[in-house]
Amino acid sequence: MFNNLVPFQTRRGREIDTLFDRMMQDSFFTPSMQTGIKVDIREKDDSYLLEAEIPGVNKEQIKVDYDNQYLTISVEQQEEVSEEKDHYICRERRLGKSSRTFHAKDIDPDGIDAAYEDGILKVTLPKTKEAKRKTSISIK
């Protein structure tokens, strides 16, 4: 039944496949575009509580949508720093977009609540038997 399970130490010949897989999953080639959105999801009797770490952004940069049983959290950052010193002007810009999508069926979209405080986005997803299709959620 479990004959395909092999201890890690004895998997010879898979090192290159594993390295390639890790490079693709870990955004090895584009480290500046890593999402950095870490999420904890807790189930309660009547709802789910999703807590996402999104430090260093304003709530206006965060968008939460529920569409056809999928909850999407997206963040768009734009930052420009201008510094003038000794007749030298330095302007640096940083642009970044990140998003996470979660399948969340049997959710009442009209009851979804989102609040952002101290770098933590808390989204409460009330359970229901009937699933509606689409709605946008305002962040408090």
PDB file of C-alpha atoms in Angstrom:
ATOM      1  CA  MET A   1       0.000   0.000   0.000  1.00  0.00           C
ATOM      2  CA  PHE A   2       2.747   2.483   0.904  1.00  0.00           C
ATOM      3  CA  ASN A   3       5.509   0.874  -1.149  1.00  0.00           C
ATOM      4  CA  ASN A   4       6.351   4.117  -2.975  1.00  0.00           C
ATOM      5  CA  LEU A   5       7.480   5.866   0.229  1.00  0.00           C
ATOM      6  CA  VAL A   6      11.281   6.024   0.385  1.00  0.00           C
ATOM      7  CA  PRO A   7      13.311   7.624   3.182  1.00  0.00           C
ATOM      8  CA  PHE A   8      14.948  10.921   2.206  1.00  0.00           C
ATOM      9  CA  GLN A   9      18.503   9.591   2.591  1.00  0.00           C
ATOM     10  CA  THR A  10      18.001   6.799   0.042  1.00  0.00           C
ATOM     11  CA  ARG A  11      16.475   8.841  -2.782  1.00  0.00           C
ATOM     12  CA  ARG A  12      19.471   8.768  -5.131  1.00  0.00           C
ATOM     13  CA  GLY A  13      19.137  10.433  -8.502  1.00  0.00           C
ATOM     14  CA  ARG A  14      16.380  12.849  -7.452  1.00  0.00           C
ATOM     15  CA  GLU A  15      18.684  15.600  -6.160  1.00  0.00           C
ATOM     16  CA  ILE A  16      18.631  17.559  -9.441  1.00  0.00           C
ATOM     17  CA  ASP A  17      14.839  17.261  -9.758  1.00  0.00           C
ATOM     18  CA  THR A  18      14.420  18.393  -6.166  1.00  0.00           C
ATOM     19  CA  LEU A  19      16.800  21.350  -6.657  1.00  0.00           C
ATOM     20  CA  PHE A  20      14.937  22.431  -9.793  1.00  0.00           C
ATOM     21  CA  ASP A  21      11.562  22.123  -8.052  1.00  0.00           C
ATOM     22  CA  ARG A  22      12.777  24.203  -5.091  1.00  0.00           C
ATOM     23  CA  MET A  23      14.165  26.915  -7.362  1.00  0.00           C
ATOM     24  CA  MET A  24      10.817  27.235  -9.142  1.00  0.00           C
ATOM     25  CA  GLN A  25       8.777  27.212  -5.918  1.00  0.00           C
ATOM     26  CA  ASP A  26      11.016  29.536  -3.910  1.00  0.00           C
ATOM     27  CA  SER A  27      11.171  32.277  -6.580  1.00  0.00           C
ATOM     28  CA  PHE A  28      14.933  31.754  -6.752  1.00  0.00           C
ATOM     29  CA  PHE A  29      15.284  33.846  -9.902  1.00  0.00           C
ATOM     30  CA  THR A  30      13.174  36.785  -8.710  1.00  0.00           C
ATOM     31  CA  PRO A  31      13.697  37.199  -4.951  1.00  0.00           C
ATOM     32  CA  SER A  32      12.412  40.790  -5.009  1.00  0.00           C
ATOM     33  CA  MET A  33       9.003  39.583  -6.210  1.00  0.00           C
ATOM     34  CA  GLN A  34       8.403  37.111  -3.389  1.00  0.00           C
ATOM     35  CA  THR A  35       4.968  37.643  -1.917  1.00  0.00           C
ATOM     36  CA  GLY A  36       5.932  37.661   1.727  1.00  0.00           C
ATOM     37  CA  ILE A  37       2.250  37.273   2.639  1.00  0.00           C
ATOM     38  CA  LYS A  38       2.139  34.705   5.403  1.00  0.00           C
ATOM     39  CA  VAL A  39      -1.318  33.467   6.369  1.00  0.00           C
ATOM     40  CA  ASP A  40      -2.891  31.618   9.301  1.00  0.00           C
ATOM     41  CA  ILE A  41      -6.435  30.272   8.945  1.00  0.00           C
ATOM     42  CA  ARG A  42      -8.493  29.213  11.942  1.00  0.00           C
ATOM     43  CA  GLU A  43     -11.846  27.434  11.810  1.00  0.00           C
ATOM     44  CA  LYS A  44     -14.552  28.383  14.286  1.00  0.00           C
ATOM     45  CA  ASP A  45     -18.058  26.957  14.666  1.00  0.00           C
ATOM     46  CA  ASP A  46     -19.708  29.618  12.515  1.00  0.00           C
ATOM     47  CA  SER A  47     -16.804  31.149  10.563  1.00  0.00           C
ATOM     48  CA  TYR A  48     -13.198  31.031   9.409  1.00  0.00           C
ATOM     49  CA  LEU A  49     -10.634  33.595  10.571  1.00  0.00           C
ATOM     50  CA  LEU A  50      -7.844  34.391   8.135  1.00  0.00           C
ATOM     51  CA  GLU A  51      -4.910  36.429   9.468  1.00  0.00           C
ATOM     52  CA  ALA A  52      -2.403  37.668   6.874  1.00  0.00           C
ATOM     53  CA  GLU A  53       0.905  39.369   7.687  1.00  0.00           C
ATOM     54  CA  ILE A  54       1.244  42.396   5.413  1.00  0.00           C
ATOM     55  CA  PRO A  55       3.642  44.789   7.159  1.00  0.00           C
ATOM     56  CA  GLY A  56       4.730  48.163   5.831  1.00  0.00           C
ATOM     57  CA  VAL A  57       1.707  49.021   3.684  1.00  0.00           C
ATOM     58  CA  ASN A  58      -1.348  51.214   4.082  1.00  0.00           C
ATOM     59  CA  LYS A  59      -4.773  49.613   4.052  1.00  0.00           C
ATOM     60  CA  GLU A  60      -5.518  51.508   0.832  1.00  0.00           C
ATOM     61  CA  GLN A  61      -2.860  49.369  -0.892  1.00  0.00           C
ATOM     62  CA  ILE A  62      -4.664  46.136   0.064  1.00  0.00           C
ATOM     63  CA  LYS A  63      -7.585  44.717  -1.885  1.00  0.00           C
ATOM     64  CA  VAL A  64      -9.767  41.814  -0.735  1.00  0.00           C
ATOM     65  CA  ASP A  65     -12.214  40.183  -3.163  1.00  0.00           C
ATOM     66  CA  TYR A  66     -14.482  37.156  -3.052  1.00  0.00           C
ATOM     67  CA  ASP A  67     -15.354  35.818  -6.494  1.00  0.00           C
ATOM     68  CA  ASN A  68     -16.968  32.468  -7.329  1.00  0.00           C
ATOM     69  CA  GLN A  69     -15.811  30.735  -4.119  1.00  0.00           C
ATOM     70  CA  TYR A  70     -12.289  32.237  -4.223  1.00  0.00           C
ATOM     71  CA  LEU A  71     -10.983  34.821  -1.759  1.00  0.00           C
ATOM     72  CA  THR A  72      -8.106  36.908  -3.125  1.00  0.00           C
ATOM     73  CA  ILE A  73      -5.870  39.218  -1.107  1.00  0.00           C
ATOM     74  CA  SER A  74      -3.723  41.497  -3.257  1.00  0.00           C
ATOM     75  CA  VAL A  75      -1.237  44.217  -2.378  1.00  0.00           C
ATOM     76  CA  GLU A  76       0.300  46.823  -4.663  1.00  0.00           C
ATOM     77  CA  GLN A  77       3.261  48.816  -3.372  1.00  0.00           C
ATOM     78  CA  GLN A  78       4.699  51.922  -4.935  1.00  0.00           C
ATOM     79  CA  GLU A  79       7.449  53.788  -3.178  1.00  0.00           C
ATOM     80  CA  GLU A  80       9.653  56.613  -4.394  1.00  0.00           C
ATOM     81  CA  VAL A  81      12.429  58.179  -2.371  1.00  0.00           C
ATOM     82  CA  SER A  82      14.039  61.440  -3.504  1.00  0.00           C
ATOM     83  CA  GLU A  83      17.142  62.750  -1.825  1.00  0.00           C
ATOM     84  CA  GLU A  84      19.043  65.867  -2.813  1.00  0.00           C
ATOM     85  CA  LYS A  85      22.528  66.253  -1.345  1.00  0.00           C
ATOM     86  CA  ASP A  86      25.692  68.035  -2.581  1.00  0.00           C
ATOM     87  CA  HIS A  87      24.183  68.749  -6.027  1.00  0.00           C
ATOM     88  CA  TYR A  88      23.449  65.066  -6.437  1.00  0.00           C
ATOM     89  CA  ILE A  89      19.908  63.899  -6.857  1.00  0.00           C
ATOM     90  CA  CYS A  90      19.052  60.330  -6.068  1.00  0.00           C
ATOM     91  CA  ARG A  91      15.659  58.861  -6.865  1.00  0.00           C
ATOM     92  CA  GLU A  92      14.836  55.293  -6.075  1.00  0.00           C
ATOM     93  CA  ARG A  93      11.611  53.560  -6.917  1.00  0.00           C
ATOM     94  CA  ARG A  94      10.221  50.279  -5.755  1.00  0.00           C
ATOM     95  CA  LEU A  95       7.171  48.680  -7.306  1.00  0.00           C
ATOM     96  CA  GLY A  96       5.701  45.391  -6.257  1.00  0.00           C
ATOM     97  CA  LYS A  97       2.525  43.380  -6.520  1.00  0.00           C
ATOM     98  CA  SER A  98       1.634  40.376  -4.432  1.00  0.00           C
ATOM     99  CA  SER A  99      -1.471  38.273  -4.105  1.00  0.00           C
ATOM    100  CA  ARG A 100      -2.761  35.101  -2.503  1.00  0.00           C
ATOM    101  CA  THR A 101      -5.923  33.258  -3.463  1.00  0.00           C
ATOM    102  CA  PHE A 102      -7.820  30.757  -1.329  1.00  0.00           C
ATOM    103  CA  HIS A 103     -10.697  28.464  -2.235  1.00  0.00           C
ATOM    104  CA  ALA A 104     -13.445  29.287   0.272  1.00  0.00           C
ATOM    105  CA  LYS A 105     -16.734  27.593  -0.503  1.00  0.00           C
ATOM    106  CA  ASP A 106     -19.908  27.749   1.585  1.00  0.00           C
ATOM    107  CA  ILE A 107     -19.135  31.335   2.645  1.00  0.00           C
ATOM    108  CA  ASP A 108     -21.659  34.181   3.029  1.00  0.00           C
ATOM    109  CA  PRO A 109     -19.950  36.986   1.036  1.00  0.00           C
ATOM    110  CA  ASP A 110     -22.252  39.653   2.473  1.00  0.00           C
ATOM    111  CA  GLY A 111     -20.987  38.851   5.973  1.00  0.00           C
ATOM    112  CA  ILE A 112     -17.258  38.919   5.175  1.00  0.00           C
ATOM    113  CA  ASP A 113     -15.459  41.406   7.409  1.00  0.00           C
ATOM    114  CA  ALA A 114     -11.886  42.672   6.981  1.00  0.00           C
ATOM    115  CA  ALA A 115      -9.777  44.841   9.292  1.00  0.00           C
ATOM    116  CA  TYR A 116      -6.120  45.887   9.023  1.00  0.00           C
ATOM    117  CA  GLU A 117      -4.114  46.889  12.081  1.00  0.00           C
ATOM    118  CA  ASP A 118      -0.405  46.766  12.978  1.00  0.00           C
ATOM    119  CA  GLY A 119       0.544  44.937   9.774  1.00  0.00           C
ATOM    120  CA  ILE A 120      -2.055  42.186  10.221  1.00  0.00           C
ATOM    121  CA  LEU A 121      -5.071  41.819   7.941  1.00  0.00           C
ATOM    122  CA  LYS A 122      -7.877  39.897   9.664  1.00  0.00           C
ATOM    123  CA  VAL A 123     -10.631  38.551   7.435  1.00  0.00           C
ATOM    124  CA  THR A 124     -13.662  36.839   8.980  1.00  0.00           C
ATOM    125  CA  LEU A 125     -15.498  34.513   6.613  1.00  0.00           C
ATOM    126  CA  PRO A 126     -18.910  33.446   7.966  1.00  0.00           C
ATOM    127  CA  LYS A 127     -20.030  29.947   7.016  1.00  0.00           C
ATOM    128  CA  THR A 128     -23.297  29.333   5.177  1.00  0.00           C
ATOM    129  CA  LYS A 129     -24.981  26.565   3.245  1.00  0.00           C
ATOM    130  CA  GLU A 130     -25.662  28.798   0.248  1.00  0.00           C
ATOM    131  CA  ALA A 131     -22.691  30.234  -1.601  1.00  0.00           C
ATOM    132  CA  LYS A 132     -23.062  33.530  -3.459  1.00  0.00           C
ATOM    133  CA  ARG A 133     -20.911  34.317  -6.458  1.00  0.00           C
ATOM    134  CA  LYS A 134     -19.082  37.663  -6.128  1.00  0.00           C
ATOM    135  CA  THR A 135     -18.575  40.676  -3.866  1.00  0.00           C
ATOM    136  CA  SER A 136     -15.891  43.226  -2.872  1.00  0.00           C
ATOM    137  CA  ILE A 137     -14.979  43.699   0.784  1.00  0.00           C
ATOM    138  CA  SER A 138     -14.091  47.094   2.283  1.00  0.00           C
ATOM    139  CA  ILE A 139     -11.210  47.149   4.756  1.00  0.00           C
ATOM    140  CA  LYS A 140     -11.737  48.982   8.044  1.00  0.00           C
TER     141      LYS A 140
END
